[in-house]
CSV table of C-alpha atoms in Angstrom, one decimal:
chain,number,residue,atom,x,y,z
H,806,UNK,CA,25.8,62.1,14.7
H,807,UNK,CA,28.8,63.9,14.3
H,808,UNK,CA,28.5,64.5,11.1
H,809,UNK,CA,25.4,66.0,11.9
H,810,UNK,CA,26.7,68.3,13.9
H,811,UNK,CA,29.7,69.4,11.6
H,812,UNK,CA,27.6,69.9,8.7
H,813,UNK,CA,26.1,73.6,9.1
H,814,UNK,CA,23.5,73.7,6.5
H,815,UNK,CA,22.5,77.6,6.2
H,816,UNK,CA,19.0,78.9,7.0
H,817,UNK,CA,18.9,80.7,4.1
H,818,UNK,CA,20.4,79.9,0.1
H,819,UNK,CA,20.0,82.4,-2.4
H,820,UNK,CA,20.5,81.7,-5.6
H,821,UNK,CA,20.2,83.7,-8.9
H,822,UNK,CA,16.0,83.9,-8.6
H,823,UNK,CA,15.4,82.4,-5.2
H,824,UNK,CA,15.7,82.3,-1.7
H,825,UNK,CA,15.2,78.9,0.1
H,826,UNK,CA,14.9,79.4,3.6
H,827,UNK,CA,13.7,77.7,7.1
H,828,UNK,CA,9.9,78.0,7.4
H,829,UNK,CA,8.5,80.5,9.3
H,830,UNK,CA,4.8,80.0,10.7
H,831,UNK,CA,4.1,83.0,9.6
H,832,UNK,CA,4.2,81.5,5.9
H,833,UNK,CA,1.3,79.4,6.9
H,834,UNK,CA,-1.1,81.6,4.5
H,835,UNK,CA,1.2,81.5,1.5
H,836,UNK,CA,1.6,77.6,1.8
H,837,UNK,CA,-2.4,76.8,2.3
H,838,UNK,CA,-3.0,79.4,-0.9
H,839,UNK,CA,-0.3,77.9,-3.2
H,840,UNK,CA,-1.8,74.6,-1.9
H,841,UNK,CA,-5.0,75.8,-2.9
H,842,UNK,CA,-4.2,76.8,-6.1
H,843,UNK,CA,-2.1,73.6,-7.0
H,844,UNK,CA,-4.3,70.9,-5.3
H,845,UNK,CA,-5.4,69.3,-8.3
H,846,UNK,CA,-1.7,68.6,-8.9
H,847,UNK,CA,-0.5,67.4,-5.9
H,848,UNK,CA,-3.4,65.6,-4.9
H,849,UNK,CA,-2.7,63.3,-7.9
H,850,UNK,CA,0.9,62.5,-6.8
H,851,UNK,CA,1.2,63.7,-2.7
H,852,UNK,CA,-0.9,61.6,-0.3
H,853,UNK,CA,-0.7,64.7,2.3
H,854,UNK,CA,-2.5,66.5,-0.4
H,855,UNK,CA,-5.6,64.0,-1.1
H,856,UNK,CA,-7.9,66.2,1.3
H,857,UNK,CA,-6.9,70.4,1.5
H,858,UNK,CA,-4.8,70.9,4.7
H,859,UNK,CA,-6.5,73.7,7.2
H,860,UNK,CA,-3.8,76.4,7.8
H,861,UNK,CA,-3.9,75.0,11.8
H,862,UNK,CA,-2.5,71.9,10.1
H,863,UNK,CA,0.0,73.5,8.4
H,864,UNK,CA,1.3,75.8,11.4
H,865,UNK,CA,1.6,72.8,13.0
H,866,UNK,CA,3.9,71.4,9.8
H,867,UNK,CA,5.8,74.3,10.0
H,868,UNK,CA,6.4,74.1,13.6
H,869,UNK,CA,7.4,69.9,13.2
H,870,UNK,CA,9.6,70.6,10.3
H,871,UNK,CA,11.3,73.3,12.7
H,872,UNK,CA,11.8,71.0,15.4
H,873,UNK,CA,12.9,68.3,12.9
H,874,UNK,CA,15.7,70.9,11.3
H,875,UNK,CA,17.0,71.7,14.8
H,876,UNK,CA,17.4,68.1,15.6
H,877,UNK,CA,19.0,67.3,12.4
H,878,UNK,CA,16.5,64.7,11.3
H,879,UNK,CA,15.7,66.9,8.1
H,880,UNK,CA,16.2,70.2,6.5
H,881,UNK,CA,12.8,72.1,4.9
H,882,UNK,CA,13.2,74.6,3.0
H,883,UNK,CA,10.3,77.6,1.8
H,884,UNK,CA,11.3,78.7,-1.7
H,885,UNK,CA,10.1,82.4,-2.5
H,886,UNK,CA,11.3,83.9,-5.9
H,887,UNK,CA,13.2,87.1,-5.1
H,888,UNK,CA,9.7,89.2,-6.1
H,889,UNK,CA,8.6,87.4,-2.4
H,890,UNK,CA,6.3,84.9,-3.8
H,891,UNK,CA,6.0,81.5,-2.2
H,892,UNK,CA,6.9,78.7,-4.4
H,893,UNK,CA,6.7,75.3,-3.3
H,894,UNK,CA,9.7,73.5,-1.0
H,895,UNK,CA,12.2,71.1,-1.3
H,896,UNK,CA,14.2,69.6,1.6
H,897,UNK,CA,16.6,67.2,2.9
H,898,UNK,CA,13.9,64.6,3.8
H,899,UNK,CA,15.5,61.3,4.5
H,900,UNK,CA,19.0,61.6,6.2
H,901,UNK,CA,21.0,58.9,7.3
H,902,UNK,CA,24.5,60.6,8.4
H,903,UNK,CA,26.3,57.9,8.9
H,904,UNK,CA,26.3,56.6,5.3
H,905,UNK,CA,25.9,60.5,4.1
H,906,UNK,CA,23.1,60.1,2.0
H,907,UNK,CA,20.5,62.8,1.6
H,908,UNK,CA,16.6,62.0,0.0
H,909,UNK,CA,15.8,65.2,-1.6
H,910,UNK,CA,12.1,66.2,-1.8
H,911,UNK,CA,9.9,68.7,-3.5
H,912,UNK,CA,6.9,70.5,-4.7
H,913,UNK,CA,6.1,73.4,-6.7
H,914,UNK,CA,2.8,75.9,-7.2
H,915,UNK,CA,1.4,74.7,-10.7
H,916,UNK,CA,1.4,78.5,-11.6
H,917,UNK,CA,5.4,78.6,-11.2
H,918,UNK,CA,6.2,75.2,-12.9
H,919,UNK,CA,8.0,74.8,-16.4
H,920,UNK,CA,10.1,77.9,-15.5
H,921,UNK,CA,13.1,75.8,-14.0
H,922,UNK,CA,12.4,77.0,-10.4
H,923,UNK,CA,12.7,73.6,-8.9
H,924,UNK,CA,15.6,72.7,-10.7
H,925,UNK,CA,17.6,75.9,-9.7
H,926,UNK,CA,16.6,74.8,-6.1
H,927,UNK,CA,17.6,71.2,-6.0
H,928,UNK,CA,21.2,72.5,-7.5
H,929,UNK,CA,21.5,74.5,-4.7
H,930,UNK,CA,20.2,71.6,-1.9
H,931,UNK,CA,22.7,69.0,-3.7
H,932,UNK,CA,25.3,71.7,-3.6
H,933,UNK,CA,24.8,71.9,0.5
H,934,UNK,CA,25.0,68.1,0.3
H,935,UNK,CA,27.9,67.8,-1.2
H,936,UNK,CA,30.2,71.0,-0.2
H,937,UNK,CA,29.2,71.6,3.1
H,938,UNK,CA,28.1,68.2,4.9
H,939,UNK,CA,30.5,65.5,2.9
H,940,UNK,CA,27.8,63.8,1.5
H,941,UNK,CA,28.4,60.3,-0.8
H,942,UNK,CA,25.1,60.5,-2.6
H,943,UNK,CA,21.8,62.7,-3.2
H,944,UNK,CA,18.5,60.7,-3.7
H,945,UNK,CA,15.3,61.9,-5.2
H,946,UNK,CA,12.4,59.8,-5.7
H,947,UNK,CA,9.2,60.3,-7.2
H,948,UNK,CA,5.8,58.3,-9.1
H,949,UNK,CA,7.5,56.3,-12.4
H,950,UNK,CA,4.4,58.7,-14.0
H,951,UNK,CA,5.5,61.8,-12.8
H,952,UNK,CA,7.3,63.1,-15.8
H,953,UNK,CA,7.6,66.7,-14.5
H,954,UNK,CA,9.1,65.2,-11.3
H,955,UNK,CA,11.5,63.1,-12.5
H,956,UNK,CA,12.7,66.1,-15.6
H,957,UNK,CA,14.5,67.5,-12.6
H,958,UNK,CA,17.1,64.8,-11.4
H,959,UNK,CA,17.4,64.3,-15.7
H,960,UNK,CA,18.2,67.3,-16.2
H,961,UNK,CA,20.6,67.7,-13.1
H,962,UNK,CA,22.6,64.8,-14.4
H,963,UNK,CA,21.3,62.3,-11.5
H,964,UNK,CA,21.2,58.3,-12.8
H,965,UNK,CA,18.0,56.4,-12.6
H,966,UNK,CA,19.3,53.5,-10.4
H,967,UNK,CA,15.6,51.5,-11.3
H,968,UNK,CA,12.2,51.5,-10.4
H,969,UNK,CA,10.1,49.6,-7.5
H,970,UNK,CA,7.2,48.5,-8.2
H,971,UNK,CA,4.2,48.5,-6.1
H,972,UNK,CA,6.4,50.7,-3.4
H,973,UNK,CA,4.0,52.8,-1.8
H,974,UNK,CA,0.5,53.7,-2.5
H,975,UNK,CA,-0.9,57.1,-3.9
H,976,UNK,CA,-2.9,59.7,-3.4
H,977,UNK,CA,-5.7,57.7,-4.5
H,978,UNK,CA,-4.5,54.3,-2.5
H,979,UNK,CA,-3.4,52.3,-5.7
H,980,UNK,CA,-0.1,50.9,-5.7
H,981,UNK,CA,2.5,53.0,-7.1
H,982,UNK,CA,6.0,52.5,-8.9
H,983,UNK,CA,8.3,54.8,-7.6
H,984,UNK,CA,11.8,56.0,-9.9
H,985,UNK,CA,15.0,56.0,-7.6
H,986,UNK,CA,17.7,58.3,-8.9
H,987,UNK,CA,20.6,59.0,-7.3
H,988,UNK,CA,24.0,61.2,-7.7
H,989,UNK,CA,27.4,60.2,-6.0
H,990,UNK,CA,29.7,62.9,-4.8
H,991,UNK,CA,32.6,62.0,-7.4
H,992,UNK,CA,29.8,63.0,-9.8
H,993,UNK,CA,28.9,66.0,-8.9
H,994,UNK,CA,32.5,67.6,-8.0
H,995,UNK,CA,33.5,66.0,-12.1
């Protein structure tokens, strides 16, 4: 837990065209309308997203993922562009300090997708990783048939370390294969 303590991720990253920053309940709204608008999406991939949230549901996200950041079990991040529009997240999800490993997660609004905005933020979350809490590798996972998903750890230079088959089930409760890639710290500081 020490390491948890010494790594001080910000609250806020801004990068060239975004800002990822804690959540806020007051971004409820901007969450359940980008939901909204992407549920077809994520309803195919996300089992949270099989049924449309109510915004009580995700004030009450909001205020788990708070509690969750301040106890260092994981790091959420809101991503706005710098024009204040809500985005999507991404997020430390899966932590284990003692190893320093980080699972990075992530969605994005299907009107702000194919613009590179989710690959501009996961730079910026492996960067944390890596500079600033001495992580040994960054993890992202996603369906084996979520090609837009698994574009961003390709094109961020992460290695596909295999796929599990039948590893969890999907929105729909079938079995889904799930891609592991995965970057090491010598990696990322070559």
């Amino acid at each position: 837990m020490d390491d948890a303590q010494s790594c001080q991720i910000p609250e806020r990253i801004l990068t060239e065209r975004l800002l990822l920053r804690m959540p806020r309940r007051s971004d409820a709204l901007d969450v359940l309308t980008a939901v909204e608008e992407s549920h077809a999406e994520l309803a195919r991939w996300q089992l949270w997203a099989r049924d449309l949230p109510a915004l009580t549901t995700i004030e009450a996200h909001i205020a788990r993922a708070r509690a969750a950041w301040e106890l260092r079990e994981h790091c959420l991040f809101h991503i706005y562009n710098h024009a204040e529009r809500f985005l999507g997240t991404c997020g430390l999800e899966k932590i284990d300090w003692d190893l320093g490993s980080f699972e990075i997660g992530y969605w994005l609004r299907t009107s702000s997708t194919g613009r590179g905005y989710m690959t501009e933020a996961v730079s910026a979350l492996e960067k944390q990783v890596f500079e600033r809490c001495n992580g040994r590798c960054a993890v992202i996972k996603c369906d084996a048939q979520n090609t837009k998903s698994a574009a961003i750890p390709q094109r961020l230079g992460y290695s596909l370390d295999g796929t599990l088959r039948c590893e969890r089930l999907d929105a729909h409760n079938e079995p889904q294969d799930t891609m592991v890639w995965s970057k090491l710290s010598s990696e990322f500081f070559t």
